[in-house]
Amino acid sequence: MKKHFTYLLLILAVFAACKGNKTKVSEDDLKKNLKGHTVLKAFSDTLLLDTFKVVLKGQKPADMIMNFSITAHDGAKIYQKDFKATELLKNYASTLDLKKQTKQLEFMQQELKLFLDEENFLEPAVTENENADANTPDKDFYNELKRSGLNGFKYRLSNETEVYIAWSTQKKQVSPYYSCCK
């Protein structure tokens, strides 16, 4: 009887060790998959392609920063925005279960994957039949985009807020042209 109990205890110990190891491997796999993404799209010019890049830096969600940049076709960096993982996680805490680090890593991986999704590229940024409203910070820039036909890009700041950006040929910089709720 004692032998059976010892074997049972040994089997349970091996099972527990294997199960605990899978969780660690899962977290390591998630960290390896937190690579950056790059997309080439016409943005500051209607014909030439700019480089959109998003990279996640850091090992733990508490230290992570998602870095978004746009580099023009001539090599000049025209936009740079950093998002702290803690801020992104905080913005979704009420709607998602993000208490465990594994869930946080999964969320950050999903955010990274969706950031440069095709639906976020707006061609053109503003169509002829669209009109500026209360969520338009600069009506002159909005009208410039209508005339130029340049493309736009949108990204989420939170579960409820999206920011739309585009290249201003007059100001020679990327600026927001719309910010609103989803």
Coordinates of C-alpha atoms in Angstrom, one line a residue:
M1 CA 0.0 0.0 0.0
K2 CA 2.8 2.4 0.9
K3 CA 4.4 1.6 -2.5
H4 CA 1.3 2.6 -4.4
F5 CA 1.0 5.8 -2.4
T6 CA 4.6 6.6 -3.2
Y7 CA 4.1 6.0 -6.9
L8 CA 0.9 8.1 -6.9
L9 CA 2.7 10.9 -5.1
L10 CA 5.6 10.7 -7.6
I11 CA 3.2 10.8 -10.6
L12 CA 1.4 13.8 -9.1
A13 CA 4.7 15.6 -8.6
V14 CA 5.8 15.0 -12.1
F15 CA 2.4 16.1 -13.5
A16 CA 2.6 19.3 -11.4
A17 CA 6.1 20.0 -12.5
C18 CA 5.2 19.6 -16.2
K19 CA 2.1 21.7 -15.8
G20 CA 4.0 24.5 -14.1
N21 CA 6.6 24.4 -16.8
K22 CA 4.0 24.8 -19.6
T23 CA 2.9 28.1 -18.1
K24 CA 6.5 29.4 -18.2
V25 CA 7.0 28.2 -21.7
S26 CA 3.8 29.9 -22.7
E27 CA 5.0 33.2 -21.3
D28 CA 8.3 32.8 -23.0
D29 CA 6.6 32.1 -26.3
L30 CA 4.5 35.2 -25.9
K31 CA 7.6 37.3 -25.3
K32 CA 9.3 35.9 -28.4
N33 CA 6.2 36.8 -30.5
L34 CA 6.3 40.5 -29.4
K35 CA 8.2 41.5 -32.4
G36 CA 7.7 44.6 -34.5
H37 CA 5.7 45.0 -37.6
T38 CA 6.5 47.1 -40.7
V39 CA 4.2 48.2 -43.5
L40 CA 5.0 50.3 -46.6
K41 CA 2.2 52.7 -47.6
A42 CA 1.8 55.9 -49.5
F43 CA 1.3 58.6 -46.9
S44 CA 3.4 61.8 -47.2
D45 CA 3.2 61.4 -51.0
T46 CA 0.5 59.9 -53.1
L47 CA 2.9 57.7 -55.1
L48 CA 6.0 57.1 -53.0
L49 CA 5.9 54.6 -50.0
D50 CA 6.6 55.5 -46.4
T51 CA 7.5 53.0 -43.7
F52 CA 5.1 52.4 -40.8
K53 CA 6.7 50.5 -38.0
V54 CA 5.5 49.4 -34.6
V55 CA 7.8 47.7 -32.1
L56 CA 7.3 46.6 -28.5
K57 CA 10.2 47.2 -26.2
G58 CA 10.7 45.7 -22.8
Q59 CA 10.3 42.4 -21.1
K60 CA 7.5 42.8 -18.6
P61 CA 4.2 44.7 -19.2
A62 CA 5.1 47.1 -16.4
D63 CA 8.2 48.2 -18.4
M64 CA 7.0 47.8 -22.0
I65 CA 6.6 50.6 -24.5
M66 CA 5.0 50.3 -27.9
N67 CA 6.9 52.5 -30.2
F68 CA 5.2 53.7 -33.4
S69 CA 7.1 55.6 -36.1
I70 CA 6.6 56.7 -39.7
T71 CA 9.7 57.2 -41.9
A72 CA 9.2 59.0 -45.2
H73 CA 10.3 57.7 -48.5
D74 CA 13.4 59.9 -48.4
G75 CA 14.5 58.4 -45.0
A76 CA 13.4 61.2 -42.8
K77 CA 11.5 60.2 -39.6
I78 CA 8.2 62.2 -39.8
Y79 CA 6.3 60.8 -36.8
Q80 CA 7.1 59.2 -33.5
K81 CA 4.8 58.1 -30.8
D82 CA 5.4 56.0 -27.7
F83 CA 2.6 54.2 -25.8
K84 CA 3.3 52.9 -22.3
A85 CA 1.9 49.4 -21.9
T86 CA 0.7 50.3 -18.5
E87 CA -1.5 53.1 -20.0
L88 CA -2.9 50.8 -22.6
L89 CA -3.6 48.1 -20.1
K90 CA -5.2 50.6 -17.7
N91 CA -7.5 51.8 -20.5
Y92 CA -8.8 48.3 -21.1
A93 CA -8.9 47.1 -17.5
S94 CA -12.6 47.7 -17.1
T95 CA -13.6 45.6 -20.2
L96 CA -10.9 42.9 -20.2
D97 CA -9.4 40.5 -17.6
L98 CA -5.8 41.7 -17.6
K99 CA -4.8 40.8 -14.0
K100 CA -2.3 38.1 -14.9
Q101 CA 1.0 38.8 -16.7
T102 CA 0.2 36.2 -19.3
K103 CA -3.1 37.9 -20.2
Q104 CA -1.3 41.2 -20.3
L105 CA 1.3 39.8 -22.7
E106 CA -1.4 38.3 -24.9
F107 CA -3.2 41.7 -25.0
M108 CA 0.0 43.5 -26.0
Q109 CA 0.8 41.0 -28.7
Q110 CA -2.8 41.5 -30.1
E111 CA -2.4 45.3 -29.9
L112 CA 0.9 45.1 -31.8
K113 CA -0.6 42.8 -34.4
L114 CA -3.7 45.0 -35.0
F115 CA -1.9 48.3 -34.9
L116 CA -0.9 48.3 -38.6
D117 CA -4.0 46.5 -39.7
E118 CA -5.2 47.4 -43.2
E119 CA -8.4 49.0 -41.9
N120 CA -6.3 51.7 -40.1
F121 CA -4.9 53.0 -43.4
L122 CA -7.4 55.6 -44.8
E123 CA -7.2 56.2 -48.5
P124 CA -7.8 59.1 -48.8
A125 CA -7.7 60.6 -45.3
V126 CA -10.7 62.8 -46.1
T127 CA -13.1 62.3 -49.0
E128 CA -14.8 65.2 -50.9
N129 CA -18.2 64.6 -49.3
E130 CA -16.9 64.5 -45.7
N131 CA -17.2 67.7 -43.6
A132 CA -15.3 68.8 -40.5
D133 CA -17.2 68.6 -37.2
A134 CA -16.6 69.3 -33.5
N135 CA -13.9 66.5 -33.3
T136 CA -11.8 68.2 -35.9
P137 CA -8.9 70.1 -34.2
D138 CA -7.8 72.1 -37.3
K139 CA -10.4 72.8 -39.9
D140 CA -7.8 74.4 -42.3
F141 CA -5.8 71.2 -42.2
Y142 CA -8.9 69.1 -42.7
N143 CA -9.7 71.1 -45.9
E144 CA -6.1 70.8 -47.0
L145 CA -6.4 67.0 -46.8
K146 CA -9.6 67.2 -48.9
R147 CA -7.7 69.1 -51.6
S148 CA -4.5 67.1 -51.5
G149 CA -6.0 63.6 -51.5
L150 CA -3.2 62.3 -49.2
N151 CA -3.9 59.2 -47.2
G152 CA -4.5 59.1 -43.4
F153 CA -3.8 56.6 -40.6
K154 CA -5.8 56.0 -37.4
Y155 CA -4.8 54.4 -34.2
R156 CA -6.6 53.7 -30.8
L157 CA -5.5 55.4 -27.7
S158 CA -8.1 53.5 -25.6
N159 CA -11.2 51.4 -26.0
E160 CA -13.1 54.6 -26.7
T161 CA -10.7 57.0 -28.4
E162 CA -9.2 57.0 -31.9
V163 CA -6.7 59.5 -33.4
Y164 CA -6.5 60.2 -37.1
I165 CA -3.3 61.5 -38.5
A166 CA -2.1 62.7 -41.9
W167 CA 0.8 64.6 -43.6
S168 CA 0.4 68.3 -44.0
T169 CA 2.2 69.5 -47.1
Q170 CA 1.9 73.1 -45.8
K171 CA 3.3 72.5 -42.4
K172 CA 5.7 69.7 -43.5
Q173 CA 4.7 67.5 -40.6
V174 CA 2.3 64.8 -39.5
S175 CA -0.6 66.2 -37.5
P176 CA -3.9 64.9 -36.1
Y177 CA -6.9 65.8 -38.2
Y178 CA -9.6 64.0 -36.2
S179 CA -10.0 62.6 -32.7
C180 CA -13.1 60.9 -31.4
C181 CA -14.8 58.1 -29.8
K182 CA -15.4 54.7 -31.4

